[in-house]
PDB file of C-alpha atoms in Angstrom:
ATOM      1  CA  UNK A 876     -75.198-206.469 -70.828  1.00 42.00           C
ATOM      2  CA  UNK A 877     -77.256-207.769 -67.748  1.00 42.00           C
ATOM      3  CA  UNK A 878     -77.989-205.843 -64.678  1.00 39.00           C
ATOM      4  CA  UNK A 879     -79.550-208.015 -62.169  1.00 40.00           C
ATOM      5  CA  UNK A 880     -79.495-205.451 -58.799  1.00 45.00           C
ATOM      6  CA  UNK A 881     -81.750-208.099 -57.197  1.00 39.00           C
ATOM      7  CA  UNK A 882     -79.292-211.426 -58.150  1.00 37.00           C
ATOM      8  CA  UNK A 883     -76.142-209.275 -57.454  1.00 44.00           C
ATOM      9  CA  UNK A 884     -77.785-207.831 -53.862  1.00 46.00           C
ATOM     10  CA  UNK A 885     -78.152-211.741 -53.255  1.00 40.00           C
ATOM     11  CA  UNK A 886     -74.857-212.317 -53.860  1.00 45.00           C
ATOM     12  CA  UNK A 887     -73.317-210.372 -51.809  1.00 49.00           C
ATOM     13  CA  UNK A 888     -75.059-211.100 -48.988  1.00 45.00           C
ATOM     14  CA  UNK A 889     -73.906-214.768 -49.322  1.00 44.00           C
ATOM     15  CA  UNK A 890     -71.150-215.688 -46.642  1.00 45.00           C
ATOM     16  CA  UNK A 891     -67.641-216.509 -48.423  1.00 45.00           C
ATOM     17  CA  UNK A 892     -67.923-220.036 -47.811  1.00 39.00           C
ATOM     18  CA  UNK A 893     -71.341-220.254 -49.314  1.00 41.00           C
ATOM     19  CA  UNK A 894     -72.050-224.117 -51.403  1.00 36.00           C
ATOM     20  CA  UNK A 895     -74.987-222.121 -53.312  1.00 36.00           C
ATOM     21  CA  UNK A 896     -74.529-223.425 -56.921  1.00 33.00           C
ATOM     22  CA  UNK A 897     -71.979-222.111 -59.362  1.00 35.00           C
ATOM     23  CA  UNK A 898     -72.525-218.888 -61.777  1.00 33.00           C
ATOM     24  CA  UNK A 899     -71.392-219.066 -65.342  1.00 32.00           C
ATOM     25  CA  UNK A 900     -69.650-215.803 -66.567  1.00 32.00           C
ATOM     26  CA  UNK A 901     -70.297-215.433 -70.260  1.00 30.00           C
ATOM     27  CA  UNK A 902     -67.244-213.754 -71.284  1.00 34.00           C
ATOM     28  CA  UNK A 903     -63.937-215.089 -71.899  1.00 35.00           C
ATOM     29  CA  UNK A 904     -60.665-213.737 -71.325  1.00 36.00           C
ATOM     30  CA  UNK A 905     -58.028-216.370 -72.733  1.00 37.00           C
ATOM     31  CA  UNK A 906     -54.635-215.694 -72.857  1.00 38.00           C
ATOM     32  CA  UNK A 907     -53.311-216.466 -76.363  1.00 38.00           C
ATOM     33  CA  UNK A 908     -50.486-213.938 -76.588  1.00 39.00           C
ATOM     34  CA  UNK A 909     -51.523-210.926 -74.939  1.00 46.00           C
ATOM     35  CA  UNK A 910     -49.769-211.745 -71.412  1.00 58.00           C
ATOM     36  CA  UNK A 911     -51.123-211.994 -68.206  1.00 64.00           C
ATOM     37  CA  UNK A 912     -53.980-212.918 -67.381  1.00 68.00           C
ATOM     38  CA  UNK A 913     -54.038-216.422 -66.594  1.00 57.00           C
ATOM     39  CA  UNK A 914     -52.186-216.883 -69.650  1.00 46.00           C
ATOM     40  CA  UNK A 915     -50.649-220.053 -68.490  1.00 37.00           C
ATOM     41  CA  UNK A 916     -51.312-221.632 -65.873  1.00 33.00           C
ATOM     42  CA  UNK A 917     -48.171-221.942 -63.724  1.00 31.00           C
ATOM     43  CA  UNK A 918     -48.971-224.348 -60.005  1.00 30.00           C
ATOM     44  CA  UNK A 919     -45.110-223.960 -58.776  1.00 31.00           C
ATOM     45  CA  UNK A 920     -41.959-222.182 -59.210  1.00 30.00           C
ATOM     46  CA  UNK A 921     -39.852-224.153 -56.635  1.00 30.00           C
ATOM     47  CA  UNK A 922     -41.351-222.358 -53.629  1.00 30.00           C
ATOM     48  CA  UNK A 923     -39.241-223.697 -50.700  1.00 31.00           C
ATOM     49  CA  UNK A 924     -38.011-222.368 -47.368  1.00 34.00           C
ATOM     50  CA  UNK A 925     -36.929-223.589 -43.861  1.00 34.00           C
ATOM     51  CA  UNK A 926     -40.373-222.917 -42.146  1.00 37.00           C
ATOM     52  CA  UNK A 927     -42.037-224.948 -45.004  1.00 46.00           C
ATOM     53  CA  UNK A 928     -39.541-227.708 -45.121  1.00 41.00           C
ATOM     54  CA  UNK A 929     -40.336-228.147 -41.278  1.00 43.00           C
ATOM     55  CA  UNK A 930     -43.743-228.682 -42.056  1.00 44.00           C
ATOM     56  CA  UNK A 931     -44.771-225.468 -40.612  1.00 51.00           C
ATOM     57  CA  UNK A 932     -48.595-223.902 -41.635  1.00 63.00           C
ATOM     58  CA  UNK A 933     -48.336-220.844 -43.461  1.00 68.00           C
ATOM     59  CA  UNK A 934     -49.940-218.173 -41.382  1.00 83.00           C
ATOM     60  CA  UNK A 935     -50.295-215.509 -44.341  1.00 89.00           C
ATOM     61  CA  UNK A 936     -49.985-215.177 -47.835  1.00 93.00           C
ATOM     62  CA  UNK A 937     -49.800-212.247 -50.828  1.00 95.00           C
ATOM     63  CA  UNK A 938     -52.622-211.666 -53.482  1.00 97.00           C
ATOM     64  CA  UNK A 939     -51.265-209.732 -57.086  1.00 98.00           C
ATOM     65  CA  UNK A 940     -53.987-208.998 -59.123  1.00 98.00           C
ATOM     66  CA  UNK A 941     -55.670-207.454 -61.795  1.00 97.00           C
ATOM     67  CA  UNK A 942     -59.739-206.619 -61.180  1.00 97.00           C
ATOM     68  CA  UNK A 943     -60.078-206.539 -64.782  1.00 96.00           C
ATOM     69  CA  UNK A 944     -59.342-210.428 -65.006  1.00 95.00           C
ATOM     70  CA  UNK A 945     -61.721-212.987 -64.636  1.00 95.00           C
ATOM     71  CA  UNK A 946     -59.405-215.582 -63.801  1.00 95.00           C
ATOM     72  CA  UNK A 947     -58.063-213.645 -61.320  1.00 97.00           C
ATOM     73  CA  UNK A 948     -60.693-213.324 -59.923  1.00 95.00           C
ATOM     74  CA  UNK A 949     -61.742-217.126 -59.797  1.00 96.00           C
ATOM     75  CA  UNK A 950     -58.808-217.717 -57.936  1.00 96.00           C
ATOM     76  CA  UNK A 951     -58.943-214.847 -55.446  1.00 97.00           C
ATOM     77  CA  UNK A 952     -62.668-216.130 -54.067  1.00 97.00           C
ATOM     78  CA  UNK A 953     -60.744-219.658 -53.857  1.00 97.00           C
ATOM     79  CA  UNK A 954     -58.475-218.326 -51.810  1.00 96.00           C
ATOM     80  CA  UNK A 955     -60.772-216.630 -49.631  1.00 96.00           C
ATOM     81  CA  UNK A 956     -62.324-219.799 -48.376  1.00 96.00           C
ATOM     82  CA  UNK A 957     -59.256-221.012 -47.327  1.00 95.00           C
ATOM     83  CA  UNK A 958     -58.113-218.278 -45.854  1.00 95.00           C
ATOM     84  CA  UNK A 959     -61.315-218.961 -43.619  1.00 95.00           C
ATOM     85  CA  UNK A 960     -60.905-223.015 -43.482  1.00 93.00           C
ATOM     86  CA  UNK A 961     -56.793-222.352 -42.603  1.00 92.00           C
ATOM     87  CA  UNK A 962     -56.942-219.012 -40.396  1.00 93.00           C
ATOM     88  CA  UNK A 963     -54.592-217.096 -43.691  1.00 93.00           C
ATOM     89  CA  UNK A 964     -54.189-213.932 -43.598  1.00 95.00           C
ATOM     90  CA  UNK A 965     -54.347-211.913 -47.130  1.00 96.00           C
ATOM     91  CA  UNK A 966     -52.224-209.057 -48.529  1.00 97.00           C
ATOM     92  CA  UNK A 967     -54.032-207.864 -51.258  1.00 98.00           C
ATOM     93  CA  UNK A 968     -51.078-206.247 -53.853  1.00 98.00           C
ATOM     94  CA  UNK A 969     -51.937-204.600 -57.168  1.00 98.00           C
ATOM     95  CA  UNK A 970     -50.870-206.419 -60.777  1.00 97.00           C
ATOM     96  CA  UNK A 971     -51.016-204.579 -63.653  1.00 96.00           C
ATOM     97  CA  UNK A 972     -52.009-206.362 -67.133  1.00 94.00           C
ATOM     98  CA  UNK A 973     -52.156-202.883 -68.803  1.00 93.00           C
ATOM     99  CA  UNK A 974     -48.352-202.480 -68.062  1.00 94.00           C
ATOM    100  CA  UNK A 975     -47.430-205.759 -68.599  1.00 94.00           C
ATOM    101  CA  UNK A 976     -48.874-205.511 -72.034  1.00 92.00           C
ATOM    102  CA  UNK A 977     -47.784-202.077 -72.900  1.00 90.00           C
ATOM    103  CA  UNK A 978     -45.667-202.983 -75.941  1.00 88.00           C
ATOM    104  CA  UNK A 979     -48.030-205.499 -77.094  1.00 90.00           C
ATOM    105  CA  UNK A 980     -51.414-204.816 -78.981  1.00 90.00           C
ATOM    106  CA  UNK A 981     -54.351-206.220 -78.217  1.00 86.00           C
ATOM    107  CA  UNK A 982     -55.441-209.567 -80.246  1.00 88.00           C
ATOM    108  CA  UNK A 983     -57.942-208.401 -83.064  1.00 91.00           C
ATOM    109  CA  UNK A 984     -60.325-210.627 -81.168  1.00 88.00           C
ATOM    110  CA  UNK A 985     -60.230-208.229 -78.048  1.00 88.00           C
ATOM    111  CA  UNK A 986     -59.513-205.375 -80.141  1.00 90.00           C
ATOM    112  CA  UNK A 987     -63.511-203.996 -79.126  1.00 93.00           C
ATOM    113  CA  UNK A 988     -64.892-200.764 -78.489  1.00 93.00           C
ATOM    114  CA  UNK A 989     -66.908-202.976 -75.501  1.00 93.00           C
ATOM    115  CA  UNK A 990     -63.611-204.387 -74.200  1.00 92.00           C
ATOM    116  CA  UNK A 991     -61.585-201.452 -74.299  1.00 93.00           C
ATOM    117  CA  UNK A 992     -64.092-199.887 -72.086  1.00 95.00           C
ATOM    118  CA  UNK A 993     -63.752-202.890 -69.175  1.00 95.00           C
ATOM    119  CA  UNK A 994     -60.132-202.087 -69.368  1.00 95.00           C
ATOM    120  CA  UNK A 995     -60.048-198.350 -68.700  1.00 95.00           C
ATOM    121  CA  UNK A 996     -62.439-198.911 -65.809  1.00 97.00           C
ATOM    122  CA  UNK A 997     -60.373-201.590 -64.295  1.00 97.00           C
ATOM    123  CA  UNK A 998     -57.186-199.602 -64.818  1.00 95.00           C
ATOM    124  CA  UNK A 999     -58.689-197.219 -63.038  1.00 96.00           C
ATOM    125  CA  UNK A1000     -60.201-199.822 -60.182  1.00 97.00           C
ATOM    126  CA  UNK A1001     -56.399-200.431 -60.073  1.00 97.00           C
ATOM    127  CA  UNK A1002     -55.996-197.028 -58.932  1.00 97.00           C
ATOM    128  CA  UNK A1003     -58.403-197.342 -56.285  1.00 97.00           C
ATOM    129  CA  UNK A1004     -56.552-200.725 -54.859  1.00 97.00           C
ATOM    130  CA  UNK A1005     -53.439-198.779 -54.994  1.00 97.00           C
ATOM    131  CA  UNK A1006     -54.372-195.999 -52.873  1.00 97.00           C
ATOM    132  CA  UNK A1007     -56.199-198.089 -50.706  1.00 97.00           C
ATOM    133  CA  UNK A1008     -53.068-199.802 -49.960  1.00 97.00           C
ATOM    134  CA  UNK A1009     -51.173-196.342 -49.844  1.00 96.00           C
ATOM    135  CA  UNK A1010     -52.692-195.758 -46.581  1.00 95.00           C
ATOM    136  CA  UNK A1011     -52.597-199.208 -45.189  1.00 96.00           C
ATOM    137  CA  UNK A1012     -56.280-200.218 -45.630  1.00 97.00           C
ATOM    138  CA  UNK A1013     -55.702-203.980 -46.796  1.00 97.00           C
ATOM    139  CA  UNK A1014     -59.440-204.683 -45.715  1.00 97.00           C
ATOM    140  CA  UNK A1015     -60.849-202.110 -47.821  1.00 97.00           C
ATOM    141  CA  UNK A1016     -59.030-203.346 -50.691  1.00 98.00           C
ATOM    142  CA  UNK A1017     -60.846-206.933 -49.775  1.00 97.00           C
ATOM    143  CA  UNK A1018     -64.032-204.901 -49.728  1.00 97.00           C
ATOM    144  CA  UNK A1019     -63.855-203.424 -52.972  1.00 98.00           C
ATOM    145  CA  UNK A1020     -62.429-206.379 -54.530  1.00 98.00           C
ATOM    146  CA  UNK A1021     -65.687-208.483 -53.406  1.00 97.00           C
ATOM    147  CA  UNK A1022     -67.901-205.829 -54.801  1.00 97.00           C
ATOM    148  CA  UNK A1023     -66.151-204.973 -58.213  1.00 97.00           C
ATOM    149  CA  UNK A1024     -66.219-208.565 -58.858  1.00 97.00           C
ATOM    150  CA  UNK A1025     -69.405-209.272 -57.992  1.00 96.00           C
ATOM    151  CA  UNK A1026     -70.705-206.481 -60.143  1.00 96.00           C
ATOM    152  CA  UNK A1027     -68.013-206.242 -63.296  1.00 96.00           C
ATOM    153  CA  UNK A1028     -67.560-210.412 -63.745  1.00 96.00           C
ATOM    154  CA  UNK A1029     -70.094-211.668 -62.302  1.00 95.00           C
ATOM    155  CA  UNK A1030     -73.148-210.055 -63.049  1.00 95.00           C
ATOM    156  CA  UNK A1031     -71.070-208.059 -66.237  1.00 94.00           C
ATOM    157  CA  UNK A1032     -72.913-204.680 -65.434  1.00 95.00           C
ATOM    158  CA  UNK A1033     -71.812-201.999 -67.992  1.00 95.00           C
ATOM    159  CA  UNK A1034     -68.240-200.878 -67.551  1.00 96.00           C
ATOM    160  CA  UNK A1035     -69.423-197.277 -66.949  1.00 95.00           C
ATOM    161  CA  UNK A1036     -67.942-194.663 -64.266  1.00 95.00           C
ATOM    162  CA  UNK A1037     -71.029-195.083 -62.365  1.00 97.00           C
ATOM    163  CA  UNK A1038     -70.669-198.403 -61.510  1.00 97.00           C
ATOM    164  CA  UNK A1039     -66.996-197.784 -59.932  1.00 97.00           C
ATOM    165  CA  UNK A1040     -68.675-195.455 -57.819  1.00 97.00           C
ATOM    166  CA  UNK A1041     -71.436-197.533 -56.685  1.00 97.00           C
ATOM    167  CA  UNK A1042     -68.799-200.322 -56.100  1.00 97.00           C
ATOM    168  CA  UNK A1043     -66.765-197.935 -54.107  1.00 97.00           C
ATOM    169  CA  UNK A1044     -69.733-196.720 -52.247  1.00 97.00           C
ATOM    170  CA  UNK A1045     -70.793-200.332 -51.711  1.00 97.00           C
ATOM    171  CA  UNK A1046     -67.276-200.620 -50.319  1.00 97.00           C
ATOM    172  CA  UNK A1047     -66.743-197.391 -47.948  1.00 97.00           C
ATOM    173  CA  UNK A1048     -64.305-195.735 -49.704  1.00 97.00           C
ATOM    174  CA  UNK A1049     -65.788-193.328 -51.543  1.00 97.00           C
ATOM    175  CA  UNK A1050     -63.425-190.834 -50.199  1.00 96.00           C
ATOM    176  CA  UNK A1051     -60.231-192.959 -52.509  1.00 96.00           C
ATOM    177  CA  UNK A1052     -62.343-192.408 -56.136  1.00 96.00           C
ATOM    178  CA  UNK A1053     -60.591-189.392 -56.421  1.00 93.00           C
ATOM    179  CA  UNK A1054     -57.500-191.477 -57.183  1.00 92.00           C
ATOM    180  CA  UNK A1055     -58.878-192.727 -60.259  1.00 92.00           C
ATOM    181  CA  UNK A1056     -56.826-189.574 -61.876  1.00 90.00           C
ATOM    182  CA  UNK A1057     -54.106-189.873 -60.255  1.00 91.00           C
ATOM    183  CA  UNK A1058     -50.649-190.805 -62.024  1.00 91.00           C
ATOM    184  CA  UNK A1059     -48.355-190.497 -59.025  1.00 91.00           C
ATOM    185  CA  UNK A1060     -49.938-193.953 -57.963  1.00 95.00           C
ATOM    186  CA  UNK A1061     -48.561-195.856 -61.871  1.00 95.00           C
ATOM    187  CA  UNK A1062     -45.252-195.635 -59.569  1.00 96.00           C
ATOM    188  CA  UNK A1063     -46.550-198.073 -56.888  1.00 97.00           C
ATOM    189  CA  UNK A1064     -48.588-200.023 -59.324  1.00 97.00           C
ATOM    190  CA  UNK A1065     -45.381-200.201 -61.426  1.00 97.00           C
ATOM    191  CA  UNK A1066     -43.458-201.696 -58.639  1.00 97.00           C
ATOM    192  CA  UNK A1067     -45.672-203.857 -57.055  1.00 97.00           C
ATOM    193  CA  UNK A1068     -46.016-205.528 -60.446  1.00 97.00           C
ATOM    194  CA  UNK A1069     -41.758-205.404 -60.577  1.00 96.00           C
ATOM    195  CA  UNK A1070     -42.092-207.286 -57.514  1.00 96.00           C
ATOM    196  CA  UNK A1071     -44.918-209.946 -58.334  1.00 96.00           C
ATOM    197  CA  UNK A1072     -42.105-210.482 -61.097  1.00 95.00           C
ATOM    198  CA  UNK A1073     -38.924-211.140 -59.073  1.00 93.00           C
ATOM    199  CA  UNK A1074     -41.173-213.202 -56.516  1.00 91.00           C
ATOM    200  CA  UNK A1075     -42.478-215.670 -59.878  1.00 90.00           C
ATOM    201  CA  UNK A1076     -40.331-214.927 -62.527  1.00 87.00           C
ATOM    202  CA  UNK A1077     -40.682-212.698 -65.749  1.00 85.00           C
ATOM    203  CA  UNK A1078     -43.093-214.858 -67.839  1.00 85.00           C
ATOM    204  CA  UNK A1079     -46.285-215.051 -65.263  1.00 92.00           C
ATOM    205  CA  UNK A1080     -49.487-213.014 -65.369  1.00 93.00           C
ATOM    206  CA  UNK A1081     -52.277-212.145 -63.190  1.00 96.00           C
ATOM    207  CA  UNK A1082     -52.837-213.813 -60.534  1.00 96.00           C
ATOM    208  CA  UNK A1083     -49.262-214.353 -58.270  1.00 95.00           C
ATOM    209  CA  UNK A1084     -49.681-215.939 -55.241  1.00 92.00           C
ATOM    210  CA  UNK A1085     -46.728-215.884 -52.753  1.00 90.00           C
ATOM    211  CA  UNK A1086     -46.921-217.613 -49.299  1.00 87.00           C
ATOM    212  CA  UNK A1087     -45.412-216.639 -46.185  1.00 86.00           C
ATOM    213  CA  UNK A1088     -41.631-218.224 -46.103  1.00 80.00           C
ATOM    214  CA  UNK A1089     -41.702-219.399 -49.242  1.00 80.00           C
ATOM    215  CA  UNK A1090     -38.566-218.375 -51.530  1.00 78.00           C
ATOM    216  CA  UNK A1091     -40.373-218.045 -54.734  1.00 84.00           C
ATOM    217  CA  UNK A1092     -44.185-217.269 -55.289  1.00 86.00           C
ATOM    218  CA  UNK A1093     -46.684-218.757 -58.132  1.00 87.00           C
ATOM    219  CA  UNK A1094     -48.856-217.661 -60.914  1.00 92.00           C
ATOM    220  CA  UNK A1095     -51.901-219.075 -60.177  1.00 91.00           C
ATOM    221  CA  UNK A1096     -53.795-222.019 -59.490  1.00 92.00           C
ATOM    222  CA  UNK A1097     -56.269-221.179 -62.072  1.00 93.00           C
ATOM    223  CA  UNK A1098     -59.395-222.696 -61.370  1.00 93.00           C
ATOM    224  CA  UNK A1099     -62.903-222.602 -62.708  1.00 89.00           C
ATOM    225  CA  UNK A1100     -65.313-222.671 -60.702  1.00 91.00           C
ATOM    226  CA  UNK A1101     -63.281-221.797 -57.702  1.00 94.00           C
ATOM    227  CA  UNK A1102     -63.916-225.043 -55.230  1.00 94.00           C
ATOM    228  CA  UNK A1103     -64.944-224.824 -51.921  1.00 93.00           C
ATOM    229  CA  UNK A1104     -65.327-226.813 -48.921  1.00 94.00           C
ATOM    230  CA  UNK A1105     -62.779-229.858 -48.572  1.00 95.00           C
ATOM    231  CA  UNK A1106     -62.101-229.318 -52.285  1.00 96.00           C
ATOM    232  CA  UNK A1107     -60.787-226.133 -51.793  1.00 95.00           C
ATOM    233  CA  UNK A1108     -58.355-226.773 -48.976  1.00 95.00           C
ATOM    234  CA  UNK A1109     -57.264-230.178 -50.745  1.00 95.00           C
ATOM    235  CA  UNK A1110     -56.201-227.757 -53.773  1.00 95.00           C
ATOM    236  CA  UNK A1111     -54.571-225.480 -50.733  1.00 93.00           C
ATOM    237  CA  UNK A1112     -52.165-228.379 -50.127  1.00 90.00           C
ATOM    238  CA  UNK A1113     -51.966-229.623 -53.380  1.00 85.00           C
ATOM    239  CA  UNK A1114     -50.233-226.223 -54.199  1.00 81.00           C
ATOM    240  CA  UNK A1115     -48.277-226.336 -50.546  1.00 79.00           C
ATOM    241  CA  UNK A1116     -46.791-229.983 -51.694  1.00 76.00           C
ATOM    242  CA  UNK A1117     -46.215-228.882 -55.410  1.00 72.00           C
ATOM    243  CA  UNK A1118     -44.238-225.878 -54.353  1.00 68.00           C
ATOM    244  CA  UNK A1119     -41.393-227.671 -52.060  1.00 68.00           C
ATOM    245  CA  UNK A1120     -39.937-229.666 -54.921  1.00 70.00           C
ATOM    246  CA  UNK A1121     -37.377-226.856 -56.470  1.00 70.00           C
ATOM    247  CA  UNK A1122     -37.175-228.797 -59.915  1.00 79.00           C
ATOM    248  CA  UNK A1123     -41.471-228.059 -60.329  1.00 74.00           C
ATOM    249  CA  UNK A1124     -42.384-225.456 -62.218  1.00 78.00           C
ATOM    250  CA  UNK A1125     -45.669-225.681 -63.928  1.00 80.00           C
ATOM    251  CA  UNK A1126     -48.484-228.220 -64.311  1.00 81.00           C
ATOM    252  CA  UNK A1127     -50.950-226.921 -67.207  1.00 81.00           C
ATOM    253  CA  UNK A1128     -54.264-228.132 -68.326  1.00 82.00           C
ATOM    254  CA  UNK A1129     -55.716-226.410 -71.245  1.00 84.00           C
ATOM    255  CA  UNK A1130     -58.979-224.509 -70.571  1.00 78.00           C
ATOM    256  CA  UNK A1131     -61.938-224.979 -73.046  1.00 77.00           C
ATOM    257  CA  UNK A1132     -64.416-222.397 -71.651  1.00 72.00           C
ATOM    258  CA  UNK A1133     -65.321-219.331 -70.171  1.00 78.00           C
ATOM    259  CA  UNK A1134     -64.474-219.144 -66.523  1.00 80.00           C
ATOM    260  CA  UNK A1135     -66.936-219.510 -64.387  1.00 80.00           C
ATOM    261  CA  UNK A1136     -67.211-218.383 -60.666  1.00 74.00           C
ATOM    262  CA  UNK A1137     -68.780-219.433 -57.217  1.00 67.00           C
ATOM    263  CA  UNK A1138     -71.151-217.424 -55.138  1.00 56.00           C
ATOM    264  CA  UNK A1139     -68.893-215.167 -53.536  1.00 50.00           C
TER     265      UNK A1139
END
């Protein structure tokens, strides 16, 4: 796998709303029947409420993700811009694909010593999140998130334990790594994902977006590379209009390649 310490130190000194060309990740993660992440591509589930029928702005909105998807995290450094562009404020929640999938085995085609391997370390990058948010520390989470996915999608550095630690260290919160081992956190993680479920419904994956005031929340956009600029806020209210008609519920365009990323 490639290590670029140089490309990935560039990286992250690049603002969030950087226009420096796209980055191609090389590895896929499609759906097929393993749930979850961004296994379909849902745009609205009828989000609707007073606030939003008024034609107020949404002042915040909730994150559930997995670090181990790539999708995910497409979407999460599209949001970030227009958090910036729009003044959002983001709750970062955890979503596990791990117990999601816990009855289901893995496709033979992920079935890999190599993948196995990014999913214990993001189960346990899960961990970290979760205890993060245990103490209230939402921009720690945002943090870590920017590093891990700099470092684990971006610039696919080998799933090892060393690299959560440098990611944590990168991050400040070395002091949360020994959570990693930690079991009484599966409860949290457990429920958050419970309630990523009741907000989108039961057949959704990672990521679920729910916006301040709305009754219902999404899975998804999905979106590869994640567009910035005017793009990005034109996909922002693309989603707002979408989710105000209570009969929508998904708009799907089949994916033919690996996702790919922006900058960020």
């Amino acid at each position: 796998m490639r290590s670029t310490a140089v490309f990935v130190d560039l990286l992250r000194r690049l603002p969030e709303t950087s226009s420096t060309r796209h980055v191609v990740l090389s590895e896929a993660m499609p759906g097929r029947r393993y749930r979850g992440c961004a296994a379909e591509a849902v745009v609205g589930a009828g989000l609707r409420s007073a606030a939003m029928s008024d034609g107020a702005a949404a002042t915040g909105v909730t994150f559930y993700f997995d670090p181990g998807c790539p999708w995910t995290w497409a979407t999460s450094r599209w949001l970030v811009e227009v958090a910036e562009q729009r003044g959002l404020d983001i709750r970062w929640r955890t979503f596990s694909l791990a117990l999601l999938n816990k009855d289901r085995p893995l496709p033979a085609f992920l079935d890999t010593p190599e993948f196995r391997a990014k999913l214990d370390l993001a189960a346990r990058a899960l961990r970290v999140v979760q205890a993060a948010l245990a103490r209230g520390d939402n921009e720690a989470v945002g943090r870590f998130y920017r590093e891990w996915g700099v470092r684990f999608h971006v610039a696919d550095e080998d799933p090892t334990p060393a690299l959560l630690d440098e990611v944590a260290e990168a991050a400040g919160v070395t002091d949360l790594l020994e959570s990693v081992d930690d079991p009484d956190l599966d409860s949290a993680i457990a429920g958050s994902l419970e309630e990523a479920q009741r907000l989108a419904g039961p057949d959704v994956g990672s990521p679920v977006l729910h916006v301040d005031g709305a009754g219902h929340g999404t899975f998804g956009p999905i979106v590869s590379p994640p567009p910035l600029g005017e793009d990005a806020g034109r996909l922002w209210d693309s989603v707002m209009a979408l989710s105000t008609i209570d009969s929508f519920y998904e708009l799907k365009r089949g994916r033919t390649g690996s996702a790919e990323f922006g900058a960020g």
